[in-house]
């Protein structure tokens, strides 16, 4: 007589093989949090196509990774950059802001102008911050 029901207490460890599972039978909803570790992932198994846009933050990038020369505040107010790559002499910038930008206290910033402050956006220069439009 065939089995009509199997409970988890009836399956011994290591007795289910990959061949016993239907295609796509195991999905992310069936895998517990922190169950898969780096040693479980094959080399080159995850590609950039599988990583959602904006999923990797600056906190997740090693300090040894060079992101470009200098410290930059983008036209949307985001911050990027490091001190490597100083041989890159020419800096190119767009001519308008697209988000709020703040020049923090005790920071100097420069941009090649003319500069247009985009509709609905602000440029804030704190009391000890400086902005030079060249």
PDB file of C-alpha atoms in Angstrom:
ATOM      1  CA  UNK A   1       0.000   0.000   0.000  1.00  0.00           C
ATOM      2  CA  UNK A   2       1.475   3.431  -0.974  1.00  0.00           C
ATOM      3  CA  UNK A   3       2.047   6.091   1.667  1.00  0.00           C
ATOM      4  CA  UNK A   4      -0.543   8.830   1.730  1.00  0.00           C
ATOM      5  CA  UNK A   5       1.305  11.153   4.085  1.00  0.00           C
ATOM      6  CA  UNK A   6       4.869  11.656   5.283  1.00  0.00           C
ATOM      7  CA  UNK A   7       5.651  13.781   8.304  1.00  0.00           C
ATOM      8  CA  UNK A   8       8.977  15.425   9.028  1.00  0.00           C
ATOM      9  CA  UNK A   9       9.537  13.014  11.906  1.00  0.00           C
ATOM     10  CA  UNK A  10       9.397  10.161   9.364  1.00  0.00           C
ATOM     11  CA  UNK A  11      12.299  11.437   7.203  1.00  0.00           C
ATOM     12  CA  UNK A  12      15.825  10.729   8.347  1.00  0.00           C
ATOM     13  CA  UNK A  13      18.619  13.264   7.861  1.00  0.00           C
ATOM     14  CA  UNK A  14      20.296  12.988   4.486  1.00  0.00           C
ATOM     15  CA  UNK A  15      17.690  10.679   2.946  1.00  0.00           C
ATOM     16  CA  UNK A  16      16.252  13.155   0.405  1.00  0.00           C
ATOM     17  CA  UNK A  17      18.431  13.663  -2.649  1.00  0.00           C
ATOM     18  CA  UNK A  18      18.237  16.426  -5.264  1.00  0.00           C
ATOM     19  CA  UNK A  19      16.670  13.935  -7.692  1.00  0.00           C
ATOM     20  CA  UNK A  20      13.765  13.453  -5.247  1.00  0.00           C
ATOM     21  CA  UNK A  21      12.732  17.132  -5.539  1.00  0.00           C
ATOM     22  CA  UNK A  22      10.611  18.493  -8.350  1.00  0.00           C
ATOM     23  CA  UNK A  23      12.023  21.366 -10.417  1.00  0.00           C
ATOM     24  CA  UNK A  24      11.531  24.686  -8.589  1.00  0.00           C
ATOM     25  CA  UNK A  25      10.190  22.869  -5.503  1.00  0.00           C
ATOM     26  CA  UNK A  26      12.492  24.788  -3.148  1.00  0.00           C
ATOM     27  CA  UNK A  27      12.144  28.570  -3.237  1.00  0.00           C
ATOM     28  CA  UNK A  28      13.248  31.455  -1.028  1.00  0.00           C
ATOM     29  CA  UNK A  29      10.064  31.235   1.048  1.00  0.00           C
ATOM     30  CA  UNK A  30      11.052  27.688   2.109  1.00  0.00           C
ATOM     31  CA  UNK A  31      14.631  28.567   3.124  1.00  0.00           C
ATOM     32  CA  UNK A  32      15.102  29.922   6.633  1.00  0.00           C
ATOM     33  CA  UNK A  33      16.929  33.159   7.393  1.00  0.00           C
ATOM     34  CA  UNK A  34      20.734  32.796   7.690  1.00  0.00           C
ATOM     35  CA  UNK A  35      20.619  29.163   6.483  1.00  0.00           C
ATOM     36  CA  UNK A  36      22.759  29.696   3.382  1.00  0.00           C
ATOM     37  CA  UNK A  37      26.302  30.901   4.044  1.00  0.00           C
ATOM     38  CA  UNK A  38      29.066  31.940   1.639  1.00  0.00           C
ATOM     39  CA  UNK A  39      30.525  28.405   1.562  1.00  0.00           C
ATOM     40  CA  UNK A  40      27.197  27.134   0.142  1.00  0.00           C
ATOM     41  CA  UNK A  41      27.347  29.415  -2.915  1.00  0.00           C
ATOM     42  CA  UNK A  42      29.353  28.183  -5.898  1.00  0.00           C
ATOM     43  CA  UNK A  43      31.992  30.468  -7.418  1.00  0.00           C
ATOM     44  CA  UNK A  44      30.397  32.897  -9.895  1.00  0.00           C
ATOM     45  CA  UNK A  45      26.904  31.624  -8.993  1.00  0.00           C
ATOM     46  CA  UNK A  46      25.584  35.135  -8.402  1.00  0.00           C
ATOM     47  CA  UNK A  47      25.929  37.631 -11.230  1.00  0.00           C
ATOM     48  CA  UNK A  48      25.234  41.358 -11.362  1.00  0.00           C
ATOM     49  CA  UNK A  49      22.038  40.582 -13.304  1.00  0.00           C
ATOM     50  CA  UNK A  50      20.691  38.844 -10.178  1.00  0.00           C
ATOM     51  CA  UNK A  51      21.404  41.764  -7.824  1.00  0.00           C
ATOM     52  CA  UNK A  52      18.650  44.368  -7.629  1.00  0.00           C
ATOM     53  CA  UNK A  53      19.545  47.954  -8.456  1.00  0.00           C
ATOM     54  CA  UNK A  54      20.664  49.887  -5.361  1.00  0.00           C
ATOM     55  CA  UNK A  55      20.884  46.640  -3.337  1.00  0.00           C
ATOM     56  CA  UNK A  56      24.605  47.062  -2.601  1.00  0.00           C
ATOM     57  CA  UNK A  57      25.364  50.041  -0.379  1.00  0.00           C
ATOM     58  CA  UNK A  58      28.672  51.747   0.382  1.00  0.00           C
ATOM     59  CA  UNK A  59      28.701  49.948   3.766  1.00  0.00           C
ATOM     60  CA  UNK A  60      28.899  46.609   1.913  1.00  0.00           C
ATOM     61  CA  UNK A  61      31.936  47.619  -0.189  1.00  0.00           C
ATOM     62  CA  UNK A  62      35.361  46.872   1.285  1.00  0.00           C
ATOM     63  CA  UNK A  63      37.486  49.878   2.231  1.00  0.00           C
ATOM     64  CA  UNK A  64      40.191  48.532  -0.098  1.00  0.00           C
ATOM     65  CA  UNK A  65      37.952  49.035  -3.166  1.00  0.00           C
ATOM     66  CA  UNK A  66      38.833  52.241  -5.009  1.00  0.00           C
ATOM     67  CA  UNK A  67      35.790  54.246  -6.038  1.00  0.00           C
ATOM     68  CA  UNK A  68      37.554  57.172  -7.710  1.00  0.00           C
ATOM     69  CA  UNK A  69      39.509  60.239  -6.781  1.00  0.00           C
ATOM     70  CA  UNK A  70      38.206  62.715  -4.260  1.00  0.00           C
ATOM     71  CA  UNK A  71      35.014  63.057  -2.307  1.00  0.00           C
ATOM     72  CA  UNK A  72      31.991  63.969  -4.389  1.00  0.00           C
ATOM     73  CA  UNK A  73      28.495  65.221  -3.735  1.00  0.00           C
ATOM     74  CA  UNK A  74      26.397  64.386  -6.798  1.00  0.00           C
ATOM     75  CA  UNK A  75      23.706  66.596  -8.286  1.00  0.00           C
ATOM     76  CA  UNK A  76      21.086  64.540  -6.411  1.00  0.00           C
ATOM     77  CA  UNK A  77      22.860  65.012  -3.058  1.00  0.00           C
ATOM     78  CA  UNK A  78      24.370  61.497  -2.877  1.00  0.00           C
ATOM     79  CA  UNK A  79      27.989  61.181  -1.746  1.00  0.00           C
ATOM     80  CA  UNK A  80      30.678  58.991  -3.342  1.00  0.00           C
ATOM     81  CA  UNK A  81      34.396  58.746  -3.852  1.00  0.00           C
ATOM     82  CA  UNK A  82      37.716  58.138  -2.128  1.00  0.00           C
ATOM     83  CA  UNK A  83      41.247  59.462  -2.334  1.00  0.00           C
ATOM     84  CA  UNK A  84      42.523  57.052  -5.015  1.00  0.00           C
ATOM     85  CA  UNK A  85      42.879  57.815  -8.724  1.00  0.00           C
ATOM     86  CA  UNK A  86      44.435  61.257  -8.362  1.00  0.00           C
ATOM     87  CA  UNK A  87      45.842  61.072 -11.904  1.00  0.00           C
ATOM     88  CA  UNK A  88      42.343  61.765 -13.241  1.00  0.00           C
ATOM     89  CA  UNK A  89      42.849  65.496 -13.786  1.00  0.00           C
ATOM     90  CA  UNK A  90      39.613  66.649 -15.399  1.00  0.00           C
ATOM     91  CA  UNK A  91      36.402  66.748 -13.430  1.00  0.00           C
ATOM     92  CA  UNK A  92      33.172  66.980 -15.381  1.00  0.00           C
ATOM     93  CA  UNK A  93      29.890  67.995 -13.778  1.00  0.00           C
ATOM     94  CA  UNK A  94      26.339  68.528 -14.958  1.00  0.00           C
ATOM     95  CA  UNK A  95      25.005  72.077 -14.810  1.00  0.00           C
ATOM     96  CA  UNK A  96      21.907  71.582 -12.637  1.00  0.00           C
ATOM     97  CA  UNK A  97      20.898  69.981  -9.348  1.00  0.00           C
ATOM     98  CA  UNK A  98      18.242  67.252  -9.328  1.00  0.00           C
ATOM     99  CA  UNK A  99      17.992  66.795  -5.563  1.00  0.00           C
ATOM    100  CA  UNK A 100      18.749  68.610  -2.329  1.00  0.00           C
ATOM    101  CA  UNK A 101      22.469  69.208  -1.723  1.00  0.00           C
ATOM    102  CA  UNK A 102      24.065  70.156   1.600  1.00  0.00           C
ATOM    103  CA  UNK A 103      27.632  71.372   2.036  1.00  0.00           C
ATOM    104  CA  UNK A 104      28.355  70.287   5.594  1.00  0.00           C
ATOM    105  CA  UNK A 105      30.098  72.343   8.272  1.00  0.00           C
ATOM    106  CA  UNK A 106      33.866  72.667   7.810  1.00  0.00           C
ATOM    107  CA  UNK A 107      33.638  71.370   4.209  1.00  0.00           C
ATOM    108  CA  UNK A 108      34.638  73.137   1.002  1.00  0.00           C
ATOM    109  CA  UNK A 109      33.020  72.286  -2.329  1.00  0.00           C
ATOM    110  CA  UNK A 110      33.434  73.536  -5.875  1.00  0.00           C
ATOM    111  CA  UNK A 111      31.523  73.215  -9.123  1.00  0.00           C
ATOM    112  CA  UNK A 112      32.151  74.582 -12.583  1.00  0.00           C
ATOM    113  CA  UNK A 113      29.284  76.881 -13.497  1.00  0.00           C
ATOM    114  CA  UNK A 114      26.976  78.220 -14.403  1.00  0.00           C
ATOM    115  CA  UNK A 115      24.897  76.130 -11.997  1.00  0.00           C
ATOM    116  CA  UNK A 116      21.104  75.882 -12.060  1.00  0.00           C
ATOM    117  CA  UNK A 117      19.292  74.947  -8.857  1.00  0.00           C
ATOM    118  CA  UNK A 118      16.604  72.526 -10.085  1.00  0.00           C
ATOM    119  CA  UNK A 119      12.903  73.171  -9.442  1.00  0.00           C
ATOM    120  CA  UNK A 120      11.902  72.091  -5.952  1.00  0.00           C
ATOM    121  CA  UNK A 121      15.505  71.469  -4.859  1.00  0.00           C
ATOM    122  CA  UNK A 122      17.751  73.392  -2.498  1.00  0.00           C
ATOM    123  CA  UNK A 123      21.477  73.890  -2.006  1.00  0.00           C
ATOM    124  CA  UNK A 124      22.263  74.393   1.672  1.00  0.00           C
ATOM    125  CA  UNK A 125      25.637  75.767   2.732  1.00  0.00           C
ATOM    126  CA  UNK A 126      26.121  75.503   6.494  1.00  0.00           C
ATOM    127  CA  UNK A 127      27.599  78.404   8.440  1.00  0.00           C
ATOM    128  CA  UNK A 128      31.202  77.131   8.175  1.00  0.00           C
ATOM    129  CA  UNK A 129      30.799  75.362   4.812  1.00  0.00           C
ATOM    130  CA  UNK A 130      32.000  76.932   1.570  1.00  0.00           C
ATOM    131  CA  UNK A 131      30.891  76.558  -2.067  1.00  0.00           C
ATOM    132  CA  UNK A 132      32.928  77.973  -4.939  1.00  0.00           C
ATOM    133  CA  UNK A 133      31.262  78.170  -8.352  1.00  0.00           C
ATOM    134  CA  UNK A 134      34.084  78.543 -10.860  1.00  0.00           C
TER     135      UNK A 134
END
